[in-house]
GROMACS .gro file of C-alpha atoms in nm:
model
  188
    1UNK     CA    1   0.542  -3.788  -1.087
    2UNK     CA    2   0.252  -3.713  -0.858
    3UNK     CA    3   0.546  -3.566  -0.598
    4UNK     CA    4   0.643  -3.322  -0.851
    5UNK     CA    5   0.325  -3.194  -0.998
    6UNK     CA    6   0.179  -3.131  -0.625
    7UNK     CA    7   0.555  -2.941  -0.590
    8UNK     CA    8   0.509  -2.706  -0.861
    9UNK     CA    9   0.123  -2.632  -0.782
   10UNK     CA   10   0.270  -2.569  -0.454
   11UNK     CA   11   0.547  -2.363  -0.544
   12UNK     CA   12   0.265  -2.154  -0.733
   13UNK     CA   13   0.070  -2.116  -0.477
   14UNK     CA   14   0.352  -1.987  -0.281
   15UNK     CA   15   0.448  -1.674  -0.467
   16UNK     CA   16   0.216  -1.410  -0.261
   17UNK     CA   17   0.324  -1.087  -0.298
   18UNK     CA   18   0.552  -0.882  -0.041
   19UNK     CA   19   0.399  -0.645   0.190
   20UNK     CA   20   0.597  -0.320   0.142
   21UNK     CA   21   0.606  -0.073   0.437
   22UNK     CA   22   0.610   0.288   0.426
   23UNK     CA   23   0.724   0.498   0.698
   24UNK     CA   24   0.809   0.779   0.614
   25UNK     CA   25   1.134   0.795   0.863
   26UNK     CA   26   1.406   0.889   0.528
   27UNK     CA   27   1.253   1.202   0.459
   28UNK     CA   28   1.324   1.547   0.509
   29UNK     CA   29   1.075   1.729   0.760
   30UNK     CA   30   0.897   2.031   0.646
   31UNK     CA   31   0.627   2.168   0.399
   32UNK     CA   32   0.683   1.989   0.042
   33UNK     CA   33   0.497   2.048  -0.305
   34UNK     CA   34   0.511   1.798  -0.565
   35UNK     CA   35   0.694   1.516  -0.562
   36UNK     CA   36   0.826   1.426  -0.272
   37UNK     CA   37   1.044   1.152  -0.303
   38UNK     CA   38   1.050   0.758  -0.338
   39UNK     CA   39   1.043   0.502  -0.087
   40UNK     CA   40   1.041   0.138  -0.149
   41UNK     CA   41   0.978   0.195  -0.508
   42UNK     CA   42   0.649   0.416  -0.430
   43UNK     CA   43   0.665   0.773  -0.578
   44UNK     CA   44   0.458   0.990  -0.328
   45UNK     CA   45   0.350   1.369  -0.410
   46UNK     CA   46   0.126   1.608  -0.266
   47UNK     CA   47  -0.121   1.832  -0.446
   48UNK     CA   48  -0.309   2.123  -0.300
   49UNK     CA   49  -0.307   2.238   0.078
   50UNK     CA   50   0.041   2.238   0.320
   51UNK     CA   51   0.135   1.882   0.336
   52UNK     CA   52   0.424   1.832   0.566
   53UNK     CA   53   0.655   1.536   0.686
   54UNK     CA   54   0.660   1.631   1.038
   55UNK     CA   55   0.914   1.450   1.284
   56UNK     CA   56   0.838   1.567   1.671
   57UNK     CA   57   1.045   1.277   1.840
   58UNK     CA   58   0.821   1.086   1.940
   59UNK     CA   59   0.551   1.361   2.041
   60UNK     CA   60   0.185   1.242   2.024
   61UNK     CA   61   0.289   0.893   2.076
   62UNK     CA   62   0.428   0.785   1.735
   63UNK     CA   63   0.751   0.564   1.839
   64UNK     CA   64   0.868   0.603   1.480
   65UNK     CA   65   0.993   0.965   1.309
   66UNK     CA   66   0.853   1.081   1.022
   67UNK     CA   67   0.465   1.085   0.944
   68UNK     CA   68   0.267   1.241   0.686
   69UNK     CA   69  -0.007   1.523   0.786
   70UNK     CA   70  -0.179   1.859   0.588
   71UNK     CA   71  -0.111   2.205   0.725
   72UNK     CA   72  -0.413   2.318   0.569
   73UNK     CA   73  -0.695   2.011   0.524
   74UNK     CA   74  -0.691   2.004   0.186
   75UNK     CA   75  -0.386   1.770   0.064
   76UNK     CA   76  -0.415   1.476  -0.137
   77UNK     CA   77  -0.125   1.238  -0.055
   78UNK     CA   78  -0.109   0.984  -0.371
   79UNK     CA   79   0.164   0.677  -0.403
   80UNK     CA   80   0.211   0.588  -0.712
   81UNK     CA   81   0.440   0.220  -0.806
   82UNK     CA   82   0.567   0.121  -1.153
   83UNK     CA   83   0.325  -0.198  -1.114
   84UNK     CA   84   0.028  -0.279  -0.975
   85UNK     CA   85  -0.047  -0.294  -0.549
   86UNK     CA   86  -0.318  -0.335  -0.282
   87UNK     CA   87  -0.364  -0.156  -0.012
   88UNK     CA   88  -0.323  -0.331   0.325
   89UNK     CA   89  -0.290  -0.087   0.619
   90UNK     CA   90  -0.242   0.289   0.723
   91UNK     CA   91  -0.180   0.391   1.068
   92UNK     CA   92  -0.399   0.711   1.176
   93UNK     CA   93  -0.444   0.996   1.434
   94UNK     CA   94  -0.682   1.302   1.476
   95UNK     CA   95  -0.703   1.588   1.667
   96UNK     CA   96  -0.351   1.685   1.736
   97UNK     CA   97  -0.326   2.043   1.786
   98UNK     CA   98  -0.638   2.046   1.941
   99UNK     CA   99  -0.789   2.046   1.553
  100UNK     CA  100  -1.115   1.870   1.508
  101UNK     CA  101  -1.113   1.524   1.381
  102UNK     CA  102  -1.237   1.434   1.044
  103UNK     CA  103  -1.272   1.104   0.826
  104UNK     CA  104  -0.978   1.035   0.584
  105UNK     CA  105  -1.087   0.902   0.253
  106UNK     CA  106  -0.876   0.699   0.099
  107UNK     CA  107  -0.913   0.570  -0.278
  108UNK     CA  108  -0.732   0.332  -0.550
  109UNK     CA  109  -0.721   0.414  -0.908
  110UNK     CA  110  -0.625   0.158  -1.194
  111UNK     CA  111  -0.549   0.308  -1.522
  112UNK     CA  112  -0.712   0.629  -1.382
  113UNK     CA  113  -1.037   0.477  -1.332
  114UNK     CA  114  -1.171   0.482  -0.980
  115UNK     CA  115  -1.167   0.122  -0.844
  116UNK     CA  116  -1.282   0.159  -0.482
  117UNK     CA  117  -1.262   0.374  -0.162
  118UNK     CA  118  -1.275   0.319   0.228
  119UNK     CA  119  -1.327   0.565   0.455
  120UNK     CA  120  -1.138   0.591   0.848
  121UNK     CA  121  -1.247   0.790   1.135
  122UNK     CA  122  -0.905   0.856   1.318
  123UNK     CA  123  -0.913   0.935   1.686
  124UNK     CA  124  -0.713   1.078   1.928
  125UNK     CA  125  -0.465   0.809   1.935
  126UNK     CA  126  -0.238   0.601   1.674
  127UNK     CA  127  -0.487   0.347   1.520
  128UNK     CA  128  -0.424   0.118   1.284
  129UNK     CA  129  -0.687   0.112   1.012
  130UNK     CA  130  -0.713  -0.190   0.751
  131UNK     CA  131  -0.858  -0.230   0.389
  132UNK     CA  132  -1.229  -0.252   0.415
  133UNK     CA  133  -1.367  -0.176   0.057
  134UNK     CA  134  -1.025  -0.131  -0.125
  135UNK     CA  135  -0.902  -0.481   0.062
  136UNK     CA  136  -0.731  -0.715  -0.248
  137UNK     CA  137  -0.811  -0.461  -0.499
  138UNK     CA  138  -0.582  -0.447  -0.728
  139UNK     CA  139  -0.454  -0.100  -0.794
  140UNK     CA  140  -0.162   0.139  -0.967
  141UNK     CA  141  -0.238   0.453  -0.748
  142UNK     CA  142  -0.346   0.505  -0.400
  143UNK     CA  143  -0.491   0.857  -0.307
  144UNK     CA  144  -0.531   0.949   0.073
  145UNK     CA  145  -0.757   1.292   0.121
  146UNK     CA  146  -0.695   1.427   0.486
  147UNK     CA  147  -0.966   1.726   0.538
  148UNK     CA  148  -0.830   1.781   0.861
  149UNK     CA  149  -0.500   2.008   1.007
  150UNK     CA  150  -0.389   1.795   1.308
  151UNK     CA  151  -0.466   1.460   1.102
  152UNK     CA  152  -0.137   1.273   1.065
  153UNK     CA  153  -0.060   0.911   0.880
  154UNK     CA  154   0.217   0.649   0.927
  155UNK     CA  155   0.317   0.324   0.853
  156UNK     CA  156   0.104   0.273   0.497
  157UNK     CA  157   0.115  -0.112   0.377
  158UNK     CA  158   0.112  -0.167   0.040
  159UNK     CA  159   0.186  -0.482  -0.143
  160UNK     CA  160   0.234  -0.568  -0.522
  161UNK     CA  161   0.011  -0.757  -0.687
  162UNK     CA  162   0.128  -1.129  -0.776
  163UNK     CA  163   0.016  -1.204  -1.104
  164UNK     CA  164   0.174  -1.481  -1.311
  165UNK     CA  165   0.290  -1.406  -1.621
  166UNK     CA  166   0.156  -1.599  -1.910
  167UNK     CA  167   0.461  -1.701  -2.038
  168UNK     CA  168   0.540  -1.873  -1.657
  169UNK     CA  169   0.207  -2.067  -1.694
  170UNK     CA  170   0.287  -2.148  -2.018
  171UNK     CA  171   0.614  -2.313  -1.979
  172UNK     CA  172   0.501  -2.485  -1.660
  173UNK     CA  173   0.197  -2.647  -1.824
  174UNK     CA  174   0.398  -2.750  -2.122
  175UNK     CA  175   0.650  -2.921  -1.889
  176UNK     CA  176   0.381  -3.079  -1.706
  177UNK     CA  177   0.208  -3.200  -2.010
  178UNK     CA  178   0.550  -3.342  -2.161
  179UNK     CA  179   0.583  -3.552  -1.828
  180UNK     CA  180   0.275  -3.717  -1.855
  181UNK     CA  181   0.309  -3.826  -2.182
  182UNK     CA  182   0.647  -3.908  -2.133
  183UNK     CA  183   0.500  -4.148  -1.843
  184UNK     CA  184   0.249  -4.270  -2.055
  185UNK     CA  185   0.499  -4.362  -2.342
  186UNK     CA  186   0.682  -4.573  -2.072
  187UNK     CA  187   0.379  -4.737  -1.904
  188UNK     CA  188   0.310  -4.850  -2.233
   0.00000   0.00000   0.00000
């Protein structure tokens, strides 16, 4: 009895959530309005500014294709799920071009209400910036602001939000009480 109610807290404990990279490699280079497209269940648009999904081939030491960047340095970047996410990781760089370098802000939004924000000072080379302030928020949209032309972002880690539906719970602490007074009937 013991064996199998450790099993199922354990099984609970378990079901984290999937990490869900996005890399921007299955897109179609070039200057984009709007929507841009899905990728691993994430809708991403762009408002405002020249964003682009560049591709150079490698060029300023990205080893993967396609990144995201602003023309102009005034795109907002948002991804968007059906479900709640966090926000893990973003990979960064600044000053390409020989632009100046400028933080990018990035901010979660539940229900449209502003939840939290973290800014990242890119530099010259790919760095890979984690969640400070936004870290285990739960969210339903992630905005990145990039002020800067010649500031480019890859590799954005994003994963959904485990949250156990009642129902679940329900069921498994019905079971769990039924087995206990199932092994009380027979100690009796």
């Amino acid at each position: 009895m013991k064996k199998l109610i450790v099993a199922a807290i354990a099984m609970m404990a378990m079901a984290q959530a999937q990490a869900t990279l996005i890399d921007f490699d299955e897109f179609e280079t070039g200057p984009f309005t709007g929507i841009l497209g899905t990728e691993d269940g994430f809708t991403i648009s762009a408002t405002g500014g020249l964003p682009y999904i560049d591709d150079f081939g490698g060029v300023f030491g990205n080893p993967l294709n396609g990144f995201f960047n602003d023309a102009s340095g005034t795109t907002v970047f948002s991804f968007v799920s059906g479900g709640t996410f966090t926000f893990d990781t973003l990979d960064l760089i600044g000053g390409m071009f020989d632009q100046d370098i400028a933080d990018v802000i990035v901010v979660g939004y539940l229900d449209e209400v502003l939840q939290q924000s973290d800014t990242f000072s890119p530099t010259i080379d790919w760095t890979t910036f984690s969640a400070n302030n936004l870290a285990g928020v739960t969210i339903d949209k992630l905005v990145v602001k990039m002020p800067a032309w010649g500031t480019s972002g890859d590799n954005l880690v994003l994963a959904a939000a485990s949250v156990p539906e009642p129902g679940t719970l329900g069921l498994l602490g019905l079971g769990l009480v039924g087995m206990l007074a199932r092994r009380r009937r027979l100690a009796a």
